Short mmCIF file of N, CA and C and ligand atoms in Angstrom, two decimals:
data_model
loop_
_atom_site.label_atom_id
_atom_site.label_comp_id
_atom_site.label_asym_id
_atom_site.label_seq_id
_atom_site.Cartn_x
_atom_site.Cartn_y
_atom_site.Cartn_z
N MET A 134 1.09 -1.10 0.09
CA MET A 134 -0.16 -0.51 0.17
C MET A 134 0.60 1.23 -0.39
N ALA A 135 1.89 1.17 -0.46
CA ALA A 135 2.89 2.34 -0.59
C ALA A 135 3.02 3.31 -1.22
N ASP A 136 1.71 3.82 -2.07
CA ASP A 136 1.23 4.26 -2.96
C ASP A 136 -0.36 5.12 -2.75
N MET A 137 -0.50 4.93 -1.25
CA MET A 137 -1.61 4.72 -1.04
C MET A 137 -1.88 6.88 -0.68
N GLU A 138 -0.85 7.01 -0.20
CA GLU A 138 -1.12 8.82 -0.05
C GLU A 138 -0.90 9.60 -0.65
N ASN A 139 -0.20 8.86 -2.68
CA ASN A 139 -0.06 9.72 -3.28
C ASN A 139 -0.70 9.30 -4.08
N LYS A 140 -1.62 10.65 -4.77
CA LYS A 140 -2.87 10.79 -5.32
C LYS A 140 -2.55 10.72 -6.41
N ASP A 141 -1.36 11.69 -6.82
CA ASP A 141 -0.71 12.34 -8.40
C ASP A 141 -0.16 10.86 -9.31
N GLN A 142 -0.66 9.63 -8.62
CA GLN A 142 0.16 8.24 -8.99
C GLN A 142 -0.60 7.29 -9.79
N THR A 143 -2.07 7.62 -9.32
CA THR A 143 -3.17 6.85 -10.32
C THR A 143 -3.49 7.56 -11.25
N ASP A 144 -3.82 7.01 -11.99
CA ASP A 144 -4.57 7.44 -13.31
C ASP A 144 -5.86 6.12 -13.51
N PHE A 145 -6.48 5.65 -12.17
CA PHE A 145 -7.34 5.73 -12.98
C PHE A 145 -8.82 6.31 -12.59
N VAL A 146 -9.78 6.25 -13.30
CA VAL A 146 -10.84 7.37 -13.12
C VAL A 146 -12.45 6.02 -13.46
N PHE A 147 -13.37 5.84 -13.28
CA PHE A 147 -14.28 5.22 -13.93
C PHE A 147 -14.66 6.12 -15.05
N ASN A 148 -14.35 5.07 -16.41
CA ASN A 148 -15.19 5.38 -17.64
C ASN A 148 -16.21 6.05 -17.48
N ASP A 149 -17.06 6.57 -18.61
CA ASP A 149 -18.25 7.74 -18.40
C ASP A 149 -19.66 6.79 -18.08
N GLU A 150 -19.72 5.58 -18.77
CA GLU A 150 -20.54 4.59 -18.42
C GLU A 150 -20.66 4.48 -16.89
N ASN A 151 -19.26 4.16 -16.16
CA ASN A 151 -19.25 3.62 -14.53
C ASN A 151 -18.70 4.97 -13.99
N GLU A 152 -18.89 6.09 -14.31
CA GLU A 152 -19.03 7.27 -13.55
C GLU A 152 -21.00 7.44 -13.36
N LYS A 153 -21.90 7.04 -14.32
CA LYS A 153 -23.49 7.80 -14.69
C LYS A 153 -23.27 6.48 -13.41
N LYS A 154 -22.52 5.34 -13.36
CA LYS A 154 -23.75 3.82 -12.80
C LYS A 154 -22.98 4.69 -11.02
N PHE A 155 -21.35 4.77 -10.93
CA PHE A 155 -21.12 5.29 -9.64
C PHE A 155 -22.15 6.59 -9.06
N ARG A 156 -22.79 7.45 -9.79
CA ARG A 156 -23.59 8.21 -9.13
C ARG A 156 -24.45 8.39 -9.10
N LYS A 157 -25.18 7.73 -9.97
CA LYS A 157 -26.59 6.14 -9.14
C LYS A 157 -26.57 5.29 -7.82
N THR A 158 -25.53 4.99 -7.93
CA THR A 158 -25.10 4.13 -6.89
C THR A 158 -25.13 5.37 -5.15
N LEU A 159 -24.98 6.18 -5.29
CA LEU A 159 -24.44 7.44 -4.45
C LEU A 159 -26.18 7.79 -4.24
N GLU A 160 -26.82 7.92 -5.35
CA GLU A 160 -28.38 8.01 -4.65
C GLU A 160 -29.25 7.06 -4.55
N GLN A 161 -28.55 5.45 -3.98
CA GLN A 161 -29.39 4.54 -3.51
C GLN A 161 -28.64 3.88 -2.63
N TYR A 162 -28.18 5.32 -2.46
CA TYR A 162 -27.51 4.66 -0.64
C TYR A 162 -27.75 6.07 0.76
N PRO A 163 -28.08 5.68 1.57
CA PRO A 163 -27.80 6.35 2.77
C PRO A 163 -26.96 7.75 2.72
N THR A 164 -25.77 6.50 3.08
CA THR A 164 -24.33 7.08 3.04
C THR A 164 -23.36 7.14 1.97
N LYS A 165 -22.02 7.56 1.81
CA LYS A 165 -21.57 7.21 1.05
C LYS A 165 -20.06 5.77 1.52
N MET A 166 -20.78 5.53 2.88
CA MET A 166 -19.86 4.27 3.35
C MET A 166 -20.90 3.23 2.57
N ALA A 167 -22.29 3.54 3.08
CA ALA A 167 -22.46 2.22 2.28
C ALA A 167 -22.71 2.06 1.41
N ALA A 168 -22.36 2.81 0.26
CA ALA A 168 -21.96 2.74 -1.63
C ALA A 168 -20.69 1.95 -0.91
N LEU A 169 -19.41 1.38 -0.07
CA LEU A 169 -18.39 1.52 -0.41
C LEU A 169 -19.01 -0.04 -1.09
N LEU A 170 -19.68 -1.29 -1.02
CA LEU A 170 -18.97 -2.48 -1.64
C LEU A 170 -19.54 -2.20 -2.91
N PRO A 171 -20.39 -1.89 -3.25
CA PRO A 171 -21.11 -2.28 -4.74
C PRO A 171 -19.99 -0.98 -5.74
N THR A 172 -19.49 0.12 -5.15
CA THR A 172 -18.16 0.98 -5.61
C THR A 172 -17.46 -0.07 -5.67
N LEU A 173 -16.72 -0.50 -5.02
CA LEU A 173 -15.52 -1.47 -4.83
C LEU A 173 -15.79 -2.64 -6.70
N TRP A 174 -17.60 -2.48 -6.36
CA TRP A 174 -17.36 -3.72 -7.42
C TRP A 174 -17.54 -3.06 -9.17
N LEU A 175 -17.42 -2.03 -9.01
CA LEU A 175 -18.03 -1.18 -10.18
C LEU A 175 -16.23 -1.21 -10.56
N ALA A 176 -15.87 -0.48 -10.26
CA ALA A 176 -14.14 -1.00 -10.04
C ALA A 176 -13.50 -1.53 -10.47
N MET A 177 -14.11 -3.50 -9.76
CA MET A 177 -13.57 -3.85 -10.18
C MET A 177 -13.93 -4.09 -11.54
N ASP A 178 -14.90 -3.79 -11.91
CA ASP A 178 -15.86 -4.50 -13.03
C ASP A 178 -15.62 -4.03 -14.03
N GLN A 179 -14.43 -2.54 -14.52
CA GLN A 179 -14.00 -1.89 -15.19
C GLN A 179 -12.29 -2.21 -15.62
N LYS A 180 -12.07 -2.12 -14.37
CA LYS A 180 -10.39 -3.28 -14.70
C LYS A 180 -10.10 -4.46 -14.64
N GLY A 181 -10.36 -4.52 -13.70
CA GLY A 181 -10.70 -6.24 -13.55
C GLY A 181 -10.22 -6.69 -12.49
N TYR A 182 -9.79 -6.20 -11.27
CA TYR A 182 -8.80 -6.64 -10.23
C TYR A 182 -8.62 -5.06 -9.60
N LEU A 183 -8.33 -5.05 -8.46
CA LEU A 183 -8.15 -3.87 -7.45
C LEU A 183 -6.94 -3.43 -6.98
N THR A 184 -5.94 -2.78 -7.12
CA THR A 184 -4.55 -2.53 -7.60
C THR A 184 -5.02 -1.18 -5.86
N ASP A 185 -3.66 -0.76 -5.25
CA ASP A 185 -4.58 -0.28 -4.37
C ASP A 185 -3.79 1.09 -4.79
N GLU A 186 -4.33 1.78 -6.10
CA GLU A 186 -4.28 3.02 -6.35
C GLU A 186 -5.75 3.10 -6.92
N ILE A 187 -6.39 1.99 -7.70
CA ILE A 187 -7.85 2.30 -7.34
C ILE A 187 -8.74 2.42 -6.39
N LEU A 188 -7.59 1.31 -5.01
CA LEU A 188 -9.19 1.91 -3.48
C LEU A 188 -8.40 3.00 -3.57
N GLU A 189 -7.02 3.50 -3.59
CA GLU A 189 -7.38 5.38 -3.00
C GLU A 189 -8.32 6.16 -3.86
N TYR A 190 -8.22 5.76 -5.43
CA TYR A 190 -9.63 7.04 -6.39
C TYR A 190 -11.18 5.66 -5.56
N VAL A 191 -11.22 4.83 -5.38
CA VAL A 191 -12.28 4.87 -4.69
C VAL A 191 -12.44 5.35 -3.07
N ALA A 192 -11.58 5.42 -2.50
CA ALA A 192 -11.49 6.06 -0.92
C ALA A 192 -11.14 7.85 -1.06
N ASP A 193 -11.00 8.44 -1.91
CA ASP A 193 -11.22 9.44 -2.93
C ASP A 193 -12.84 10.05 -3.09
N ARG A 194 -13.65 9.46 -3.73
CA ARG A 194 -14.58 9.44 -4.14
C ARG A 194 -15.36 9.02 -3.72
N LEU A 195 -15.00 8.36 -2.24
CA LEU A 195 -16.40 8.37 -1.12
C LEU A 195 -15.77 9.18 -0.65
N GLU A 196 -15.04 9.50 -0.14
CA GLU A 196 -14.57 10.61 1.10
C GLU A 196 -14.47 9.15 2.43
N LEU A 197 -13.30 8.37 2.28
CA LEU A 197 -13.77 7.32 3.15
C LEU A 197 -11.74 7.62 3.52
N SER A 198 -11.38 6.37 4.47
CA SER A 198 -10.16 6.08 5.06
C SER A 198 -9.70 5.48 4.01
N PRO A 199 -8.12 5.36 3.35
CA PRO A 199 -7.76 4.65 2.23
C PRO A 199 -7.76 3.15 3.09
N VAL A 200 -7.48 3.52 4.25
CA VAL A 200 -7.43 1.76 5.12
C VAL A 200 -8.08 1.87 5.59
N HIS A 201 -9.87 1.73 5.83
CA HIS A 201 -10.49 1.45 5.74
C HIS A 201 -11.34 0.63 4.34
N VAL A 202 -10.69 1.62 3.35
CA VAL A 202 -11.65 1.36 1.36
C VAL A 202 -10.30 -0.50 1.80
N TYR A 203 -9.10 -0.74 1.86
CA TYR A 203 -7.71 -1.49 1.87
C TYR A 203 -8.66 -2.64 2.40
N ALA A 204 -8.50 -1.94 4.11
CA ALA A 204 -9.26 -3.70 4.64
C ALA A 204 -10.81 -3.73 3.93
N VAL A 205 -11.61 -3.28 3.51
CA VAL A 205 -13.01 -4.20 3.42
C VAL A 205 -12.52 -4.75 1.56
N ALA A 206 -11.56 -4.75 1.12
CA ALA A 206 -11.24 -5.23 0.07
C ALA A 206 -10.40 -5.93 0.14
N GLU A 207 -9.81 -6.17 1.04
CA GLU A 207 -9.00 -7.05 1.40
C GLU A 207 -9.54 -8.78 2.16
N PHE A 208 -10.60 -8.15 2.97
CA PHE A 208 -11.67 -9.18 3.69
C PHE A 208 -12.33 -10.05 2.73
N TYR A 209 -13.05 -9.81 1.66
CA TYR A 209 -14.23 -9.73 0.34
C TYR A 209 -13.22 -10.81 -0.71
N THR A 210 -13.07 -12.63 -0.36
CA THR A 210 -12.25 -12.94 -1.14
C THR A 210 -13.31 -12.58 -3.13
N MET A 211 -14.22 -11.93 -2.80
CA MET A 211 -14.72 -11.81 -4.49
C MET A 211 -13.66 -10.38 -4.75
N PHE A 212 -13.03 -9.42 -3.93
CA PHE A 212 -12.38 -8.23 -4.56
C PHE A 212 -10.80 -9.45 -4.98
N LEU A 213 -10.06 -8.84 -6.45
CA LEU A 213 -9.34 -9.79 -6.63
C LEU A 213 -8.39 -8.57 -6.87
N ARG A 214 -7.54 -8.67 -5.97
CA ARG A 214 -6.03 -7.80 -5.64
C ARG A 214 -5.42 -8.08 -6.79
N ASN A 215 -4.91 -8.90 -7.76
CA ASN A 215 -4.31 -9.18 -8.52
C ASN A 215 -4.34 -10.09 -9.87
N PRO A 216 -4.47 -9.44 -11.19
CA PRO A 216 -4.56 -9.96 -12.03
C PRO A 216 -5.03 -11.31 -12.54
N PRO A 217 -6.22 -11.54 -12.24
CA PRO A 217 -6.62 -12.38 -12.78
C PRO A 217 -6.12 -13.37 -14.43
N GLY A 218 -5.96 -14.94 -14.01
CA GLY A 218 -5.44 -15.20 -15.37
C GLY A 218 -7.02 -15.33 -16.53
N LYS A 219 -6.71 -15.02 -17.48
CA LYS A 219 -8.35 -15.45 -18.35
C LYS A 219 -9.42 -16.30 -18.28
N TYR A 220 -8.87 -17.39 -17.52
CA TYR A 220 -10.23 -18.57 -16.80
C TYR A 220 -9.43 -18.40 -15.31
N HIS A 221 -10.48 -17.44 -15.04
CA HIS A 221 -10.73 -17.53 -13.24
C HIS A 221 -11.18 -18.74 -12.17
N LEU A 222 -10.69 -19.47 -11.79
CA LEU A 222 -10.96 -20.32 -11.39
C LEU A 222 -11.42 -20.18 -9.68
N GLN A 223 -12.91 -20.50 -9.07
CA GLN A 223 -13.18 -19.82 -7.76
C GLN A 223 -13.77 -21.16 -7.54
N LEU A 224 -13.05 -22.14 -6.86
CA LEU A 224 -13.51 -24.02 -5.86
C LEU A 224 -14.11 -23.73 -4.78
N CYS A 225 -15.02 -24.31 -4.89
CA CYS A 225 -15.68 -23.28 -3.39
C CYS A 225 -15.25 -24.87 -1.74
N ARG A 226 -14.67 -24.36 -0.70
CA ARG A 226 -14.04 -25.52 -0.17
C ARG A 226 -14.68 -25.46 1.56
N ASN A 227 -15.86 -24.93 1.59
CA ASN A 227 -16.63 -24.55 1.92
C ASN A 227 -17.36 -26.42 2.90
N LEU A 228 -18.37 -26.58 3.80
CA LEU A 228 -18.16 -27.48 4.23
C LEU A 228 -18.70 -28.60 3.43
N THR A 229 -20.18 -28.91 2.97
CA THR A 229 -20.15 -29.14 2.19
C THR A 229 -19.75 -30.43 0.37
N CYS A 230 -19.16 -28.67 0.25
CA CYS A 230 -17.97 -29.55 -1.53
C CYS A 230 -17.03 -30.05 -0.85
N THR A 231 -16.55 -30.30 -0.04
CA THR A 231 -14.98 -30.69 0.59
C THR A 231 -15.21 -31.86 0.80
N ILE A 232 -16.57 -32.41 1.48
CA ILE A 232 -17.06 -33.50 1.70
C ILE A 232 -17.35 -34.40 0.64
N CYS A 233 -17.72 -33.33 0.11
CA CYS A 233 -18.06 -33.78 -1.83
C CYS A 233 -16.71 -34.07 -2.61
N GLY A 234 -15.57 -33.44 -1.08
CA GLY A 234 -14.78 -34.17 -2.95
C GLY A 234 -13.72 -32.69 -3.01
N SER A 235 -14.25 -31.21 -2.74
CA SER A 235 -13.26 -30.08 -3.55
C SER A 235 -11.28 -30.40 -2.54
N GLU A 236 -10.87 -31.55 -1.75
CA GLU A 236 -9.29 -31.05 -1.70
C GLU A 236 -9.32 -31.99 -2.21
N ASP A 237 -9.75 -33.48 -2.66
CA ASP A 237 -9.31 -34.11 -3.69
C ASP A 237 -8.93 -33.24 -5.42
N LEU A 238 -10.07 -32.34 -5.54
CA LEU A 238 -10.34 -31.76 -7.28
C LEU A 238 -9.03 -30.74 -6.27
N ILE A 239 -8.77 -29.47 -5.37
CA ILE A 239 -7.68 -29.35 -5.36
C ILE A 239 -6.43 -29.66 -5.91
N ALA A 240 -5.93 -30.93 -5.21
CA ALA A 240 -4.97 -31.26 -5.40
C ALA A 240 -4.47 -31.70 -7.04
N HIS A 241 -5.89 -32.31 -7.74
CA HIS A 241 -5.42 -32.49 -8.83
C HIS A 241 -5.64 -31.07 -9.87
N LEU A 242 -5.90 -30.41 -9.80
CA LEU A 242 -5.16 -28.78 -10.15
C LEU A 242 -3.82 -28.78 -9.96
N ALA A 243 -2.77 -29.14 -9.06
CA ALA A 243 -2.10 -28.76 -8.94
C ALA A 243 -1.33 -29.63 -9.22
N GLU A 244 -1.56 -30.42 -9.34
CA GLU A 244 -0.61 -32.05 -9.64
C GLU A 244 -0.58 -32.43 -11.47
N THR A 245 -1.66 -32.20 -11.98
CA THR A 245 -1.83 -32.34 -13.40
C THR A 245 -1.46 -30.93 -14.10
N TYR A 246 -2.17 -29.63 -13.87
CA TYR A 246 -1.82 -28.98 -14.15
C TYR A 246 -0.99 -27.89 -13.52
N GLY A 247 -0.16 -27.91 -12.48
CA GLY A 247 -0.10 -26.89 -11.99
C GLY A 247 -0.26 -25.57 -12.00
N ILE A 248 -1.45 -25.95 -11.33
CA ILE A 248 -2.81 -24.49 -11.00
C ILE A 248 -3.32 -24.47 -9.24
N PHE A 249 -2.68 -23.58 -8.74
CA PHE A 249 -2.46 -23.32 -7.05
C PHE A 249 -2.78 -22.44 -6.54
N PRO A 250 -3.86 -22.53 -5.31
CA PRO A 250 -4.71 -21.28 -4.90
C PRO A 250 -4.18 -20.92 -5.06
N GLY A 251 -4.70 -19.06 -5.50
CA GLY A 251 -4.08 -17.83 -4.73
C GLY A 251 -2.63 -17.70 -6.20
N GLU A 252 -2.85 -18.43 -6.59
CA GLU A 252 -1.71 -18.03 -7.86
C GLU A 252 -2.49 -17.58 -9.82
N THR A 253 -1.62 -17.26 -10.43
CA THR A 253 -2.14 -17.42 -12.13
C THR A 253 -0.54 -17.91 -12.38
N THR A 254 -1.15 -19.49 -13.47
CA THR A 254 0.03 -20.17 -14.22
C THR A 254 0.45 -18.54 -14.94
N GLU A 255 1.92 -19.81 -15.24
CA GLU A 255 3.02 -18.54 -15.49
C GLU A 255 2.24 -18.00 -17.51
N ASP A 256 1.02 -19.31 -18.22
CA ASP A 256 0.70 -18.50 -19.32
C ASP A 256 -0.11 -17.29 -19.16
N GLY A 257 -0.60 -17.20 -17.96
CA GLY A 257 -1.39 -15.72 -17.67
C GLY A 257 -2.83 -16.74 -18.21
N LEU A 258 -2.63 -18.50 -18.12
CA LEU A 258 -4.08 -18.71 -18.54
C LEU A 258 -5.10 -18.99 -17.68
N PHE A 259 -4.84 -19.21 -16.45
CA PHE A 259 -5.79 -19.28 -14.99
C PHE A 259 -4.89 -19.32 -14.28
N SER A 260 -6.18 -19.32 -13.01
CA SER A 260 -5.68 -18.70 -11.93
C SER A 260 -6.98 -19.45 -10.87
N LEU A 261 -6.28 -19.48 -9.75
CA LEU A 261 -7.21 -20.16 -8.72
C LEU A 261 -7.40 -19.53 -7.65
N GLU A 262 -9.31 -19.44 -7.61
CA GLU A 262 -9.28 -19.08 -5.82
C GLU A 262 -10.14 -20.04 -4.76
N LEU A 263 -9.75 -20.20 -3.76
CA LEU A 263 -10.46 -21.07 -2.94
C LEU A 263 -11.52 -20.26 -2.07
N VAL A 264 -12.92 -20.01 -2.70
CA VAL A 264 -13.81 -19.35 -2.07
C VAL A 264 -15.05 -20.44 -0.36
N GLU A 265 -15.72 -19.22 0.22
CA GLU A 265 -16.14 -20.02 0.78
C GLU A 265 -18.08 -20.75 0.05
N CYS A 266 -18.26 -20.68 0.47
CA CYS A 266 -20.11 -20.98 -0.33
C CYS A 266 -20.14 -20.50 -1.54
N LEU A 267 -20.53 -21.28 -2.64
CA LEU A 267 -20.88 -20.26 -3.51
C LEU A 267 -22.78 -20.46 -3.41
N GLY A 268 -23.10 -21.55 -2.23
CA GLY A 268 -24.74 -21.10 -2.75
C GLY A 268 -25.67 -22.51 -3.53
N SER A 269 -24.79 -23.51 -4.12
CA SER A 269 -25.29 -24.20 -4.31
C SER A 269 -25.02 -26.00 -4.44
N CYS A 270 -24.96 -25.98 -2.68
CA CYS A 270 -24.81 -27.28 -2.23
C CYS A 270 -24.86 -28.45 -1.86
N GLY A 271 -26.17 -28.31 -2.80
CA GLY A 271 -26.97 -29.66 -3.70
C GLY A 271 -26.41 -29.95 -4.36
N THR A 272 -25.21 -29.05 -5.38
CA THR A 272 -24.79 -29.84 -6.62
C THR A 272 -22.77 -29.69 -5.83
N ALA A 273 -23.03 -29.79 -5.48
CA ALA A 273 -21.55 -30.14 -4.87
C ALA A 273 -20.41 -31.17 -5.50
N PRO A 274 -19.66 -31.06 -5.49
CA PRO A 274 -18.33 -29.73 -5.51
C PRO A 274 -18.77 -28.99 -6.48
N VAL A 275 -18.63 -27.67 -6.46
CA VAL A 275 -18.80 -26.41 -7.31
C VAL A 275 -17.58 -25.96 -7.24
N MET A 276 -17.77 -25.25 -8.44
CA MET A 276 -16.12 -24.76 -9.14
C MET A 276 -16.90 -22.67 -10.08
N ARG A 277 -16.42 -21.76 -9.63
CA ARG A 277 -16.66 -21.05 -11.08
C ARG A 277 -15.61 -20.56 -12.29
N VAL A 278 -16.33 -21.33 -13.29
CA VAL A 278 -14.78 -20.66 -14.53
C VAL A 278 -15.49 -19.19 -15.10
N ASN A 279 -14.97 -18.48 -14.66
CA ASN A 279 -15.37 -17.17 -14.74
C ASN A 279 -17.16 -16.16 -14.17
N ASP A 280 -17.79 -16.47 -15.00
CA ASP A 280 -18.84 -16.64 -14.42
C ASP A 280 -20.17 -17.31 -14.50
N ARG A 281 -19.45 -18.26 -14.50
CA ARG A 281 -20.03 -20.06 -14.86
C ARG A 281 -19.87 -20.59 -13.73
N TYR A 282 -21.18 -21.19 -13.40
CA TYR A 282 -21.39 -22.40 -12.40
C TYR A 282 -20.48 -23.78 -12.76
N CYS A 283 -20.34 -24.40 -12.38
CA CYS A 283 -19.67 -25.54 -13.15
C CYS A 283 -19.74 -26.51 -11.81
N GLU A 284 -20.93 -27.49 -11.61
CA GLU A 284 -21.80 -28.28 -10.80
C GLU A 284 -21.14 -29.81 -10.70
N ASN A 285 -21.31 -30.84 -9.50
CA ASN A 285 -21.01 -32.50 -9.49
C ASN A 285 -19.98 -32.43 -10.00
N LEU A 286 -18.89 -31.53 -9.48
CA LEU A 286 -17.01 -31.75 -10.20
C LEU A 286 -16.64 -32.87 -9.80
N THR A 287 -15.90 -33.83 -10.58
CA THR A 287 -14.87 -35.27 -10.03
C THR A 287 -13.88 -34.57 -10.84
N ALA A 288 -13.52 -35.57 -11.15
CA ALA A 288 -12.11 -35.11 -11.52
C ALA A 288 -11.86 -35.40 -12.74
N GLU A 289 -12.23 -36.18 -13.06
CA GLU A 289 -13.00 -36.32 -14.84
C GLU A 289 -13.19 -35.09 -15.81
N LYS A 290 -14.21 -34.39 -15.21
CA LYS A 290 -15.70 -33.16 -15.26
C LYS A 290 -14.46 -32.32 -15.26
N LEU A 291 -13.27 -32.07 -14.84
CA LEU A 291 -12.23 -31.02 -13.64
C LEU A 291 -11.17 -30.86 -15.23
N ASP A 292 -11.16 -32.49 -15.82
CA ASP A 292 -10.09 -32.09 -16.77
C ASP A 292 -10.60 -31.91 -17.84
N LYS A 293 -12.69 -31.90 -18.40
CA LYS A 293 -12.55 -31.60 -19.24
C LYS A 293 -13.08 -30.59 -19.28
N ILE A 294 -13.13 -29.48 -18.44
CA ILE A 294 -13.15 -28.01 -18.25
C ILE A 294 -11.95 -27.52 -18.42
N ILE A 295 -10.82 -28.10 -17.84
CA ILE A 295 -9.50 -28.13 -17.85
C ILE A 295 -8.59 -27.43 -19.36
N GLU A 296 -9.31 -28.14 -19.86
CA GLU A 296 -8.39 -28.85 -21.16
C GLU A 296 -9.63 -28.34 -22.51
N GLY A 297 -10.80 -27.45 -22.58
CA GLY A 297 -12.11 -27.09 -22.53
C GLY A 297 -11.52 -25.58 -22.76
N CYS A 298 -11.28 -25.26 -21.52
CA CYS A 298 -10.29 -23.64 -21.74
C CYS A 298 -9.41 -23.60 -22.39
N LYS A 299 -8.39 -24.90 -22.49
CA LYS A 299 -7.07 -24.06 -22.76
C LYS A 299 -7.39 -24.30 -24.56
N ALA A 300 -8.50 -25.01 -25.53
CA ALA A 300 -9.02 -24.66 -26.66
C ALA A 300 -9.67 -23.74 -26.34
N GLY A 301 -9.28 -23.00 -25.75
CA GLY A 301 -10.28 -21.63 -25.56
C GLY A 301 -11.62 -21.72 -25.85
N VAL A 302 -12.47 -22.59 -25.12
CA VAL A 302 -13.95 -22.90 -24.69
C VAL A 302 -14.46 -22.87 -23.53
N GLU A 303 -15.18 -22.01 -23.18
CA GLU A 303 -15.85 -21.87 -21.77
C GLU A 303 -16.59 -22.71 -21.58
N PRO A 304 -17.05 -23.03 -20.22
CA PRO A 304 -17.68 -24.65 -20.21
C PRO A 304 -19.11 -23.63 -20.05
N GLU A 305 -19.94 -24.79 -20.84
CA GLU A 305 -21.25 -23.65 -21.00
C GLU A 305 -22.53 -23.91 -19.28
N GLU A 306 -23.15 -22.81 -19.03
CA GLU A 306 -23.67 -22.52 -17.46
C GLU A 306 -24.17 -23.67 -17.45
N GLU A 307 -24.55 -24.09 -16.36
CA GLU A 307 -25.57 -25.72 -16.24
C GLU A 307 -27.03 -25.33 -15.49
N PRO A 308 -27.84 -26.12 -16.43
CA PRO A 308 -29.08 -25.65 -15.50
C PRO A 308 -28.83 -25.83 -14.05
N MET A 309 -28.88 -24.98 -13.20
CA MET A 309 -29.36 -24.28 -12.50
C MET A 309 -29.46 -25.18 -10.97
N GLY A 310 -28.22 -24.84 -10.43
CA GLY A 310 -28.94 -26.72 -9.84
C GLY A 310 -29.25 -25.34 -8.04
N VAL A 311 -28.82 -25.62 -7.43
CA VAL A 311 -30.16 -24.83 -5.55
C VAL A 311 -28.82 -23.65 -5.77
N HIS A 312 -28.64 -22.69 -6.31
CA HIS A 312 -28.36 -21.80 -6.35
C HIS A 312 -28.82 -21.05 -4.85
S1 FES B 204 -20.02 -25.22 0.61
FE1 FES B 204 -19.83 -25.02 -1.49
S2 FES B 204 -21.61 -24.41 -2.78
FE2 FES B 204 -21.81 -24.42 -0.74
#
């Protein structure tokens, strides 16, 4: 967070569309503090991840302490602090998915593909994040690939997903389970 005090070093600003959304967000929330999460989400939607400079920008726009904004962004796993891979994998590690085999899948990703939690592969293709309940326990184990849910995962199904992504094909969104 070395640059948090130097406002001149950030060149991030909301684009026109997001500036409009930001202003609308401010109208929808009673305080600027209450608008923090949607504003962070907007910034991440624009950049893909949240740098210290972007957090400083958000703090400035909302007249909040940069340290507070930083703490919130670090707390929620949905906010990415580093550039994700082209395919950002979010594998659930919560209770139901763990019981149904998510730990084996994490090991499979590491051993077979060199995809490790918290890291992006050298070719920039995959990043893996272990997340809490994705709200689809009925179809555990569950993983998101970018915005798509992949459910009832097995090692074989995971292989198909990874090989498909390598070939440039994102997995199909499955019929909704119990999200
Ligand atoms: S525990 Fe994994 S989706 Fe709920």
